[in-house]
XYZ file of C-alpha atoms in Angstrom:
222
model
C -34.042 35.969 25.580
C -33.769 35.042 21.929
C -33.937 38.712 20.962
C -31.103 39.504 23.390
C -28.905 36.688 21.981
C -28.396 35.445 25.507
C -28.959 32.224 27.425
C -29.427 33.034 31.157
C -26.846 31.543 33.559
C -29.662 30.161 35.734
C -30.622 27.866 32.841
C -27.071 26.619 32.260
C -26.977 24.420 35.352
C -28.225 20.843 35.585
C -28.307 17.892 37.962
C -27.135 14.491 36.747
C -28.476 11.376 38.445
C -26.022 8.440 38.412
C -27.597 5.000 37.879
C -25.819 1.632 37.922
C -25.867 -0.368 34.696
C -27.155 -3.837 35.595
C -24.960 -6.896 35.285
C -21.571 -5.215 35.419
C -18.748 -7.253 36.952
C -17.218 -4.134 38.464
C -18.421 -0.618 39.190
C -15.059 1.107 39.443
C -15.313 2.616 35.935
C -17.476 5.511 34.687
C -18.709 3.293 31.803
C -20.536 1.135 34.378
C -23.087 3.868 35.047
C -25.897 5.689 33.255
C -26.065 9.476 33.636
C -29.550 10.992 33.492
C -29.423 14.779 33.121
C -32.296 16.686 34.703
C -32.984 20.015 32.984
C -35.192 22.906 34.034
C -38.608 23.071 32.328
C -38.191 26.742 31.362
C -34.880 25.876 29.738
C -36.582 23.166 27.650
C -39.139 25.686 26.347
C -36.415 28.117 25.272
C -34.425 25.365 23.569
C -37.538 24.258 21.708
C -37.819 27.761 20.243
C -34.115 27.726 19.350
C -34.434 24.302 17.704
C -37.344 25.321 15.466
C -35.586 28.515 14.350
C -32.170 26.924 13.868
C -33.682 24.041 11.891
C -35.332 26.511 9.504
C -32.026 28.371 9.125
C -30.170 25.106 8.461
C -32.587 24.301 5.619
C -32.446 27.760 4.040
C -28.650 28.099 4.283
C -27.800 24.539 3.222
C -25.969 23.847 6.478
C -26.854 20.142 6.454
C -26.459 17.430 3.841
C -29.609 16.565 1.888
C -29.527 12.937 3.068
C -29.392 13.737 6.778
C -32.362 11.835 8.205
C -32.639 12.881 11.825
C -33.511 15.773 14.130
C -35.200 17.641 11.289
C -38.886 18.291 10.828
C -40.584 15.760 8.547
C -37.655 13.300 8.502
C -37.388 10.329 10.859
C -35.753 6.959 11.484
C -38.334 5.368 9.162
C -36.916 7.373 6.248
C -33.459 6.053 7.089
C -34.571 2.412 7.185
C -36.353 2.755 3.830
C -33.797 4.852 1.973
C -30.791 2.509 2.207
C -32.484 -0.716 0.916
C -34.079 1.320 -1.868
C -30.727 2.695 -3.044
C -29.017 -0.702 -2.757
C -31.666 -2.334 -4.965
C -31.231 0.408 -7.578
C -27.460 -0.158 -7.607
C -27.955 -3.905 -8.005
C -30.146 -3.651 -11.095
C -27.223 -3.434 -13.573
C -25.865 -6.595 -11.865
C -23.256 -4.631 -9.950
C -21.754 -5.690 -6.631
C -22.825 -3.438 -3.766
C -20.900 -2.820 -0.545
C -21.710 -0.422 2.287
C -19.456 1.245 4.831
C -21.072 1.980 8.202
C -19.388 4.502 10.485
C -20.203 5.876 13.913
C -18.704 8.933 15.595
C -17.755 7.826 19.091
C -18.887 10.162 21.901
C -19.895 12.822 19.391
C -22.366 14.543 21.689
C -19.812 14.831 24.496
C -17.137 16.499 22.380
C -18.860 19.479 20.753
C -16.471 22.428 20.954
C -18.324 25.751 21.169
C -15.632 27.809 19.404
C -15.327 25.309 16.527
C -19.092 25.237 16.036
C -19.243 29.036 16.113
C -16.542 29.289 13.443
C -18.418 26.792 11.262
C -21.682 28.729 11.583
C -19.903 31.987 10.792
C -18.389 30.449 7.660
C -21.887 29.496 6.478
C -23.186 33.033 7.101
C -25.664 31.949 9.733
C -27.615 34.916 11.205
C -25.512 36.536 13.925
C -28.257 36.451 16.559
C -28.462 32.654 16.316
C -24.673 32.245 16.431
C -24.527 34.340 19.602
C -27.420 32.419 21.128
C -25.843 29.030 20.396
C -22.477 30.202 21.742
C -24.129 31.501 24.906
C -26.038 28.241 25.330
C -22.857 26.125 25.123
C -20.598 28.338 27.249
C -20.143 28.550 31.022
C -22.280 25.500 31.756
C -22.075 23.486 34.971
C -23.346 20.107 36.125
C -23.885 18.554 39.555
C -23.530 14.780 39.923
C -26.193 13.422 42.256
C -25.501 10.086 43.943
C -24.798 8.654 47.383
C -21.877 10.152 49.335
C -21.331 12.826 46.669
C -20.774 16.420 47.939
C -23.220 17.718 45.262
C -20.900 20.477 44.109
C -21.337 21.910 40.585
C -18.504 21.213 38.156
C -17.801 23.200 34.976
C -18.663 21.574 31.638
C -15.958 22.658 29.196
C -17.047 20.682 26.094
C -20.119 18.834 24.927
C -23.792 19.618 25.193
C -26.400 18.827 27.875
C -27.835 15.348 27.444
C -31.583 15.277 26.864
C -31.784 18.786 25.454
C -34.045 19.226 22.415
C -31.459 21.247 20.514
C -28.469 18.991 21.233
C -28.934 16.568 18.275
C -29.257 19.473 15.841
C -26.109 21.116 17.228
C -24.222 17.852 16.731
C -25.421 17.643 13.124
C -24.143 21.156 12.454
C -20.866 20.377 14.219
C -20.080 17.294 12.124
C -21.588 18.610 8.864
C -18.103 19.281 7.377
C -17.503 15.506 7.453
C -20.683 14.943 5.457
C -19.690 17.419 2.761
C -16.146 16.013 2.642
C -17.486 12.942 0.838
C -17.145 14.105 -2.735
C -19.399 11.696 -4.604
C -21.695 8.709 -4.364
C -24.749 7.928 -2.265
C -24.601 8.835 1.398
C -27.020 8.461 4.275
C -26.619 10.073 7.667
C -28.510 9.551 10.915
C -27.154 11.933 13.562
C -23.615 10.559 14.229
C -23.970 7.461 12.026
C -22.799 7.235 8.402
C -23.889 4.817 5.692
C -21.990 4.942 2.387
C -22.990 2.355 -0.251
C -20.905 1.953 -3.415
C -21.234 -0.308 -6.463
C -18.823 -1.711 -9.058
C -18.081 -4.949 -10.928
C -16.379 -6.494 -7.886
C -16.348 -6.335 -4.107
C -12.592 -5.689 -4.233
C -13.238 -2.547 -6.232
C -15.814 -1.467 -3.686
C -13.364 -2.006 -0.846
C -10.725 0.155 -2.542
C -13.297 2.895 -3.086
C -14.494 2.795 0.511
C -10.926 2.815 1.831
C -10.210 6.003 -0.111
C -13.414 7.517 1.228
C -12.522 6.599 4.807
C -9.022 8.062 4.488
C -10.510 11.271 3.145
C -12.886 11.475 6.093
C -10.069 10.818 8.546
C -8.015 13.682 7.069
C -10.929 16.123 7.072
C -11.851 15.196 10.657
């Protein structure tokens, strides 16, 4: 299937079990429920192959920022927790004031646009077979919500990626990579859809001005 650049339609369907979040005052909102996506085992095997190959391509083509610390072989959450305190201590040695901006991309996984991701991969000269495979994987998907009194009819999934898929975090990293590279200078640390940007100067006010400019730049590029 990888050789044919094609993700079979039979593997693009999934069932989603709806579970109540405990302690909610009301259950008339979607945010009051957990959605557990159940994927086919064969589909998981194919996505594992895609993930390993796409990760190697991302490294060789420089598709991801060097300080991205998640969903890549040999880099984990432990690296993230150690890297930031280490860099802050280095910045503090000349008796500078250090401030850090933490950002999170809300609902990043649910808003991956297949055509935008394809254009980004094309711009980075990603091998065409992988671009076609990723596009096929993200297109024409459907999901069936499984809970009491539901008709169990499949609904089309127009954006986003299937929750629980091995390749989904890596696809999100590639999708938001332009935001990472939009930060022109300084120390940056990324963990999937979370940003950490420490800066140092003689005063906290100076740091705040710097971080405000950085945030505005990110907002424009996004």
